[in-house]
Tab-separated table of C-alpha atoms and ligand atoms in Angstrom:
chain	number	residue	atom	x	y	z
A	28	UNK	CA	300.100	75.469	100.582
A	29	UNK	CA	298.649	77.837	103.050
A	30	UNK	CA	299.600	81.199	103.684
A	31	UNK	CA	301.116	80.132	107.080
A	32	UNK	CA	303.117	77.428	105.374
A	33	UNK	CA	304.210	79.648	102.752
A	34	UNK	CA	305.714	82.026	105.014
A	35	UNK	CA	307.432	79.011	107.558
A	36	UNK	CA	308.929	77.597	104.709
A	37	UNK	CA	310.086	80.973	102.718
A	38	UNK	CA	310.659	83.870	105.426
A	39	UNK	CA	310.509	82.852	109.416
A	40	UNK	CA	314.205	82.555	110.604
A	41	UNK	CA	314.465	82.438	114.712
A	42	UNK	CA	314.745	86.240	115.763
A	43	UNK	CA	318.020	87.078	116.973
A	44	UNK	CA	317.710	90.970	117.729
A	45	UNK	CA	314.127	91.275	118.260
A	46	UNK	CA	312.564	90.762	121.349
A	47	UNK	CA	309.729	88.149	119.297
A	48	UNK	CA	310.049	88.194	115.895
A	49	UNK	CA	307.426	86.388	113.521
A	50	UNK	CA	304.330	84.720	114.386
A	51	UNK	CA	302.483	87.408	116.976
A	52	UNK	CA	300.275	89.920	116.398
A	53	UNK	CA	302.955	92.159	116.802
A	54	UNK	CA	307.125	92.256	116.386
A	55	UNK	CA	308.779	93.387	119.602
A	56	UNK	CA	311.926	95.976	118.595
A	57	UNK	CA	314.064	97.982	121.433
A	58	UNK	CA	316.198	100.480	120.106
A	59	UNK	CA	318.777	101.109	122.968
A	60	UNK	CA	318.881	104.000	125.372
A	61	UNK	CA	318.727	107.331	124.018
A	62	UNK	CA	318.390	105.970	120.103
A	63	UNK	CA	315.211	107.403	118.556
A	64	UNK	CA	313.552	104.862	116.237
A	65	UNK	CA	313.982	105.214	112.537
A	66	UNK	CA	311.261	104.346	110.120
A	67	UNK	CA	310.967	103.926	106.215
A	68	UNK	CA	308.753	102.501	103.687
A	69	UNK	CA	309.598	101.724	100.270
A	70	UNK	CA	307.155	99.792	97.869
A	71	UNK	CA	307.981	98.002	94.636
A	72	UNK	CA	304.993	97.396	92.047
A	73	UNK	CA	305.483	95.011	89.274
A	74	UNK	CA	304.943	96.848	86.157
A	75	UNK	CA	306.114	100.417	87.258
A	76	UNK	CA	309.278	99.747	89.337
A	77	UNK	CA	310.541	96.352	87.961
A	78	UNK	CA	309.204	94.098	84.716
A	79	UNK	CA	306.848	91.255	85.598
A	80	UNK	CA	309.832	88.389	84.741
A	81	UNK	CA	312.544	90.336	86.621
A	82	UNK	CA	314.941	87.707	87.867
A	83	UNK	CA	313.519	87.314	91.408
A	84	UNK	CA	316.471	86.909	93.549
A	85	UNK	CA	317.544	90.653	92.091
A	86	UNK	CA	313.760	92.346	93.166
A	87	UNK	CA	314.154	90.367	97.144
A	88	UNK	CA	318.025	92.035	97.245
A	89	UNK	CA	316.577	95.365	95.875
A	90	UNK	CA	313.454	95.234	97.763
A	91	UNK	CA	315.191	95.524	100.984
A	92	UNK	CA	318.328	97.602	99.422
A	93	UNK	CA	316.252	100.832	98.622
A	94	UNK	CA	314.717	100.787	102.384
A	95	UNK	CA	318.206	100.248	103.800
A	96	UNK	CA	319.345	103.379	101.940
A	97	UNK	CA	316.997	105.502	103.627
A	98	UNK	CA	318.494	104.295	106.660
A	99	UNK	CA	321.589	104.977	106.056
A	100	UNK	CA	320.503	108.045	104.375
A	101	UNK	CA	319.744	109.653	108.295
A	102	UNK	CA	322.655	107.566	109.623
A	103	UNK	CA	320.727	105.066	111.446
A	104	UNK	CA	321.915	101.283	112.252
A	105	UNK	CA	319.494	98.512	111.278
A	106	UNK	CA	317.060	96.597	113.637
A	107	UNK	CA	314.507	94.658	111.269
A	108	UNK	CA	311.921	94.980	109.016
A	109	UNK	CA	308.409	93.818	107.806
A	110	UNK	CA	307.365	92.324	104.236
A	111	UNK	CA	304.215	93.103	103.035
A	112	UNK	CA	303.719	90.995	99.837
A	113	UNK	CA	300.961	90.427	97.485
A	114	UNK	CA	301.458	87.454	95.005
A	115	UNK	CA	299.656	86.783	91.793
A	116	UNK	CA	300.069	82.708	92.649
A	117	UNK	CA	301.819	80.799	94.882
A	118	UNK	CA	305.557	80.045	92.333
A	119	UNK	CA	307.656	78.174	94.959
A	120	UNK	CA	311.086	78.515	92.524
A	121	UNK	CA	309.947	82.573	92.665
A	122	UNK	CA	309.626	82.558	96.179
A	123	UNK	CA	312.755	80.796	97.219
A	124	UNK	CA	314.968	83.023	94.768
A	125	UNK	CA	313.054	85.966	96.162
A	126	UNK	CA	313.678	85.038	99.443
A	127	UNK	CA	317.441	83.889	98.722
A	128	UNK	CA	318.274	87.486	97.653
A	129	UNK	CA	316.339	89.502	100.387
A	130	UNK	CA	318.138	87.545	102.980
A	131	UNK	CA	321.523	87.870	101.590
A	132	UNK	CA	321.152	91.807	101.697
A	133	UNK	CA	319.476	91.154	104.800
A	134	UNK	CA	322.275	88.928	106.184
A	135	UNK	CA	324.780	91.305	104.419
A	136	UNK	CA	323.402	94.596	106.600
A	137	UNK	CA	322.599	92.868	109.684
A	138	UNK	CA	318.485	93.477	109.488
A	139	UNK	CA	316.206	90.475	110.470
A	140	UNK	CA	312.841	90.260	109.178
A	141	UNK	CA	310.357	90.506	112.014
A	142	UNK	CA	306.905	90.571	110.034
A	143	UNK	CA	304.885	90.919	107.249
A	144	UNK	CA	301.516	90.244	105.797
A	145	UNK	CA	301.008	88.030	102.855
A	146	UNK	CA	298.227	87.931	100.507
A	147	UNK	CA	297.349	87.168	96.931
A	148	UNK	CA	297.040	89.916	94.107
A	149	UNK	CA	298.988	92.000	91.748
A	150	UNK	CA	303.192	91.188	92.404
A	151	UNK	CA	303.779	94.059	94.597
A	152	UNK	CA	306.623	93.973	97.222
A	153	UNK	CA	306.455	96.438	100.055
A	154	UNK	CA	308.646	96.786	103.323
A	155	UNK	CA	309.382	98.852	106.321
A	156	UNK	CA	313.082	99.206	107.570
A	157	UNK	CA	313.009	100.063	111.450
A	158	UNK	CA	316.601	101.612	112.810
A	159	UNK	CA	318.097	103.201	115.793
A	160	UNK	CA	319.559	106.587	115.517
A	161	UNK	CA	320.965	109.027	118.479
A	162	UNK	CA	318.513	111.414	117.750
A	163	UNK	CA	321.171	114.625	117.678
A	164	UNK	CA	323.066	112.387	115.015
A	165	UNK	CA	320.218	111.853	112.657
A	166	UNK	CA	321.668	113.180	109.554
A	167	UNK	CA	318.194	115.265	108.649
A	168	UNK	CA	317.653	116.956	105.195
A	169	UNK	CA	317.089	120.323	107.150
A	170	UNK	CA	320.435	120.544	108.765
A	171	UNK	CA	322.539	121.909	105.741
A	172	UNK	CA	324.387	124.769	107.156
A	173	UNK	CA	326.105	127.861	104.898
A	174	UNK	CA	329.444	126.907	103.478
A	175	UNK	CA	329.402	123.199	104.688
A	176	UNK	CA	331.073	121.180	101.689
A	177	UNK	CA	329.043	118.947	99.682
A	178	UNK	CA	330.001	115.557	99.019
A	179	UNK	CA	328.580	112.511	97.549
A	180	UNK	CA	329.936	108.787	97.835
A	181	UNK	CA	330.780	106.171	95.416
A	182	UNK	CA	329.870	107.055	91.900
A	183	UNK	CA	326.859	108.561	90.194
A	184	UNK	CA	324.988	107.400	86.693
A	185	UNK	CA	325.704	103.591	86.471
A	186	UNK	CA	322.654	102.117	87.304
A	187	UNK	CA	320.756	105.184	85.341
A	188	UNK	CA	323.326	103.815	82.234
A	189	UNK	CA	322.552	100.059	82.931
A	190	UNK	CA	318.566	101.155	83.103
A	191	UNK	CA	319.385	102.995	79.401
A	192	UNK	CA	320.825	99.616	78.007
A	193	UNK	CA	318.769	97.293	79.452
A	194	UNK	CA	318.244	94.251	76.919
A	195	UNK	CA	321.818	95.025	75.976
A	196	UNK	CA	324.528	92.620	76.559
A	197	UNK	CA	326.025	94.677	79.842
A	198	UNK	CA	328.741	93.597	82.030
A	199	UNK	CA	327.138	91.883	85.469
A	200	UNK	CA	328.991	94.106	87.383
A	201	UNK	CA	326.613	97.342	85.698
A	202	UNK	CA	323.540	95.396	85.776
A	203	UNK	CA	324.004	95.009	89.526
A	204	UNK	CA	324.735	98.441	89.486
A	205	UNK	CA	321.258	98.796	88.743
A	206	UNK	CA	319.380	95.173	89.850
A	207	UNK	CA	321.324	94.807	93.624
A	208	UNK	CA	322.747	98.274	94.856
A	209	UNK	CA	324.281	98.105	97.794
A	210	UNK	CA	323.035	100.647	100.282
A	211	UNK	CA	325.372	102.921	102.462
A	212	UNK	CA	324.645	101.898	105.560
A	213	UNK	CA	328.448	101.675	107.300
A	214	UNK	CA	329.079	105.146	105.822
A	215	UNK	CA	325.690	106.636	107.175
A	216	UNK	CA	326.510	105.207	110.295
A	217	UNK	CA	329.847	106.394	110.476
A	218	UNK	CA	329.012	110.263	109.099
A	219	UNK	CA	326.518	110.420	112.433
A	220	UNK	CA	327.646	112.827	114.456
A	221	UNK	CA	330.284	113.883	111.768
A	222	UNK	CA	327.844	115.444	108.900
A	223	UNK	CA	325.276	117.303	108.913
A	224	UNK	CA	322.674	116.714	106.532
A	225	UNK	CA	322.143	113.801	103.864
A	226	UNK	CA	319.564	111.905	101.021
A	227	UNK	CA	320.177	108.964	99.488
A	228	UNK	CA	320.433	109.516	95.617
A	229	UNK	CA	317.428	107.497	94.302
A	230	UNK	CA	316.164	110.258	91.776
A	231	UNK	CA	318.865	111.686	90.553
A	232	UNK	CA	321.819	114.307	92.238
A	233	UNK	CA	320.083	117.224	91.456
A	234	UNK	CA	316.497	116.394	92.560
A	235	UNK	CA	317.678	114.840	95.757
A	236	UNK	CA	320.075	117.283	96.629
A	237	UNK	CA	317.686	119.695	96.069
A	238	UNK	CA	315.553	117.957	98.942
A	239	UNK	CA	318.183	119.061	101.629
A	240	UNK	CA	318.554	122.563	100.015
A	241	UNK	CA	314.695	123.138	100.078
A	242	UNK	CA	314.360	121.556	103.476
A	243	UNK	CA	317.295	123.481	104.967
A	244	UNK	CA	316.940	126.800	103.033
A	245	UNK	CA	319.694	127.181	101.498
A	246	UNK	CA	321.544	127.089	98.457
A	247	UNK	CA	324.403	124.980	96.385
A	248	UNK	CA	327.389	126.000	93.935
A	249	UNK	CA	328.523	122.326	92.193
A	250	UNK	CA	331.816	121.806	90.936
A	251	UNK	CA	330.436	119.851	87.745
A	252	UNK	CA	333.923	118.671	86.858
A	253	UNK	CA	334.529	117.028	89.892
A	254	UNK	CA	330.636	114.628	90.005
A	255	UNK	CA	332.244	110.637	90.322
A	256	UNK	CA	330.902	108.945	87.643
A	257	UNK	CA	331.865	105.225	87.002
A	258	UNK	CA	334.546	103.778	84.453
A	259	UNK	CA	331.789	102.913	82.231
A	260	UNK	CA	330.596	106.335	81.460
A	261	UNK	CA	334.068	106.946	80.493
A	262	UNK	CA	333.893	106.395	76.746
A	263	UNK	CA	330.303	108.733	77.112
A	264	UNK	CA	330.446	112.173	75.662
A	265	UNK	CA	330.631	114.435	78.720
A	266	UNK	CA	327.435	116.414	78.430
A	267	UNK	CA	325.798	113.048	78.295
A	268	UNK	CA	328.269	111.651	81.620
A	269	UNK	CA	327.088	115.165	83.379
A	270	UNK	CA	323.644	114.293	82.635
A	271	UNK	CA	323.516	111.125	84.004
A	272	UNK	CA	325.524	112.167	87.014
A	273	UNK	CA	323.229	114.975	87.691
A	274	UNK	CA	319.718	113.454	86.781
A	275	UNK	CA	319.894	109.283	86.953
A	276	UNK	CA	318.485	107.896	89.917
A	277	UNK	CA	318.513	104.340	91.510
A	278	UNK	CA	322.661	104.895	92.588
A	279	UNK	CA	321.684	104.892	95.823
A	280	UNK	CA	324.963	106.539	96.766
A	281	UNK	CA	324.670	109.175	99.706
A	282	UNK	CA	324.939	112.951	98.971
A	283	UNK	CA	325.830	114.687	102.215
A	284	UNK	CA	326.932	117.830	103.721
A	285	UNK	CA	329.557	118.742	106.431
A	286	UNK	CA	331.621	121.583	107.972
A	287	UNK	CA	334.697	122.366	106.100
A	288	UNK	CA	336.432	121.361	110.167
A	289	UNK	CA	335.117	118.005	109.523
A	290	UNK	CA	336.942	117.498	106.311
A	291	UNK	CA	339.279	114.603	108.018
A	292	UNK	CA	336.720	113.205	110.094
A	293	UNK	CA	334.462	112.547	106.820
A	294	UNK	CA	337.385	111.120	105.203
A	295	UNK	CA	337.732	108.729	108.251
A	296	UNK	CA	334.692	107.896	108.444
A	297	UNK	CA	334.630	106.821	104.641
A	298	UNK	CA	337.654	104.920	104.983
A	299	UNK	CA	336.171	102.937	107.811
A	300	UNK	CA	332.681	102.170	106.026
A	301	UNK	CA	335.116	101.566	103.235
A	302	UNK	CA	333.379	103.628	100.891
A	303	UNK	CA	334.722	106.466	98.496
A	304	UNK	CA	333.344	110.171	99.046
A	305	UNK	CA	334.264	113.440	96.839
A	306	UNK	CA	333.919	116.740	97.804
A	307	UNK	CA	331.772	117.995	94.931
A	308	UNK	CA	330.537	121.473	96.238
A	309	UNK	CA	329.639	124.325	98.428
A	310	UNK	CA	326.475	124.912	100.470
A	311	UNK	CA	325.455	128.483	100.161
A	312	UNK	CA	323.234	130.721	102.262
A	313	UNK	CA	321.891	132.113	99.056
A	314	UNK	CA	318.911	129.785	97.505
A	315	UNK	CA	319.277	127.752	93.656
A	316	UNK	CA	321.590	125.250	92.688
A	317	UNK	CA	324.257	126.594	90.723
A	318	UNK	CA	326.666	124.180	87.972
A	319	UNK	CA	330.318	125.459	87.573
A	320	UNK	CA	332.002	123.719	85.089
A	321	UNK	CA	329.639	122.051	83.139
A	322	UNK	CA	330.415	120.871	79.812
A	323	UNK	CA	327.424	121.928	78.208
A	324	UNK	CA	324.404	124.608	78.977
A	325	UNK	CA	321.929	121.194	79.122
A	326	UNK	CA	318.881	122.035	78.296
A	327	UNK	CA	317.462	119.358	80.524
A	328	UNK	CA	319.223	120.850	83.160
A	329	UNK	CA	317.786	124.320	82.699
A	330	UNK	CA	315.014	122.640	83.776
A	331	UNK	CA	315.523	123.111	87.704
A	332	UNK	CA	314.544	126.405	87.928
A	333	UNK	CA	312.510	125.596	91.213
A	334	UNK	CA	315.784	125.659	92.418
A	335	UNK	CA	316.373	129.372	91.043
B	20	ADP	P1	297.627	88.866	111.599
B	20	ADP	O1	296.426	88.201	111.022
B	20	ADP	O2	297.664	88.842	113.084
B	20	ADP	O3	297.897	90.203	111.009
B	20	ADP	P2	299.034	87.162	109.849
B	20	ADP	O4	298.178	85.973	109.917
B	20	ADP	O5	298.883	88.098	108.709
B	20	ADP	O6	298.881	87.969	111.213
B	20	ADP	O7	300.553	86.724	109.926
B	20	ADP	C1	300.993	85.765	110.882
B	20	ADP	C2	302.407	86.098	111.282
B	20	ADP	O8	303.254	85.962	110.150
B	20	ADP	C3	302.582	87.516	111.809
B	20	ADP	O9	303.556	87.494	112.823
B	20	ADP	C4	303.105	88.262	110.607
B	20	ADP	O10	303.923	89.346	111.005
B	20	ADP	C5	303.917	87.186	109.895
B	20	ADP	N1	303.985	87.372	108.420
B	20	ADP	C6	302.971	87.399	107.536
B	20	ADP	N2	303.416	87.548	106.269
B	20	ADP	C7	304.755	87.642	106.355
B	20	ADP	C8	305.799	87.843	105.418
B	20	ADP	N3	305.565	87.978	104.104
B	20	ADP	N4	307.063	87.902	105.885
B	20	ADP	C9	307.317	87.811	107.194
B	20	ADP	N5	306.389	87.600	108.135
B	20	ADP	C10	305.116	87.530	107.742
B	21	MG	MG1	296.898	89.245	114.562
């Protein structure tokens, strides 16, 4: 099979959005009037982000999943993207489950594939996510303003508890917590013009949140007590629940703040995207993340003191 063949048979689909879609030099995308584009590139590399004989319809979901997040992580609506893939050998069963799962999250968040380049080395999956975002909407890390709530959606340390049992025999609905998140694209879209700032949690609460405090100079008082965490962390002691809440990545929930006036609008706008968000904090004007309520003084989490 040629390279053309491969991608016919695996990735072109007619373009529907796009202006011309695969098979020119070029994609042709136009956001609509007064949307500023939205770009984001995300690579996966076999052997750092995912084992070599992960289940292949999982990596094309995820592939595509952590690029959407960023997306809805500045509260931008989804155009296309481009797959840049290199393949160790041509494995048509691979490439038809790979391809089954990126176009079901594709399908799922209404983003066409529009390009790619294909070539042959080391497994390693790489693609850019173009959006549209009113450009006074885009939910940027440096808009945090003093005493805007904090809030973060769905719940935090499942896929970081799936990754820590991994080889265990896990309910499916954990291991997707981890193999096929689901990014938070209707809620990004719908806290636009509502929030202020957001990040998508893919390194952990504190790291990422830490991203909009640094960018917007400011601070953060968190309301420990209060993180979401998901049923099965229950049964977890709760220094090691707060841990995971505060430090596990790969959630891909959205932490985000807002003005205490827009308390019912973020509500609204979570019950429309259908998503669950708790108010887990306070932005402050003075810099360092601070942890009230805590369980225990972690010593892991003493670690943040470029936050101090
Ligand atoms: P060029 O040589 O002009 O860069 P290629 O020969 O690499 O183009 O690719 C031919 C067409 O197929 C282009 O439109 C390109 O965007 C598309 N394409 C290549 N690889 C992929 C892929 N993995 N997924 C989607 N489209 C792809
Ligand atoms: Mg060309």
């Amino acid at each position: 099979m040629t390279e053309f063949e491969l991608i016919d048979r695996y990735f072109r689909r007619p373009a529907r959005r796009a202006r011309l879609g695969i098979g020119d030099d070029c994609a042709l995308l136009a956001p609509r009037a007064g949307h500023a584009l939205a770009v984001s590139t995300d690579m996966l590399v076999a052997g750092r982000h995912f084992v070599d004989d992960a289940d292949p319809a999982s990596l094309g979901w995820k592939t595509l999943a952590v690029n959407l997040s960023d997306l809805a992580a500045i509260g931008a609506r989804p155009l296309g993207f481009t797959l840049a893939l290199a393949l160790p050998r041509i494995d048509e069963p691979w490439l038809a489950a790979f391809a089954s799962g990126l176009f079901a999250c594709a399908d799922a968040h209404d983003c066409e594939l529009v390009g790619g380049d294909t070539t042959r080395g080391p497994l390693n999956l790489c693609v850019t996510v173009f959006g549209e975002v009113v450009e006074a909407e885009a939910l940027r890390r440096d808009r945090a303003d003093d005493g805007d709530d904090v809030w973060v959606s769905g719940a935090l340390g499942r896929a970081g508890l799936a990754l820590r049992r991994i080889g265990d025999d896990i309910d499916a609905s954990l291991r997707d917590a981890l193999d096929r998140p689901v990014p938070r694209v209707a809620l990004g879209l719908a806290l636009a013009g509502v929030a202020h700032a957001a990040v998508d949690v893919s390194d952990g609460l504190a790291q990422d949140l830490g991203h909009i405090l640094d960018a917007s100079g400011r601070g953060a008082t968190i309301d420990v007590a209060t993180l979401p965490t998901g049923s099965e962390l229950a049964s977890l002691a709760s220094d090691d629940r707060e841990r995971l809440a505060l430090t596990a990545g790969d959630d891909y929930e959205l932490c985000f703040t807002a003005p205490v006036a827009a308390r019912d609008a973020v509500l609204a706008a979570a019950r429309s995207a259908g998503t669950a968000v708790t108010r887990i904090g306070t932005v402050t004007a003075q810099p360092g993340l601070v942890l009230r309520n805590a369980a225990a003084a972690d010593p892991a989490l003493a670690g943040f003191d470029h936050f101090a």
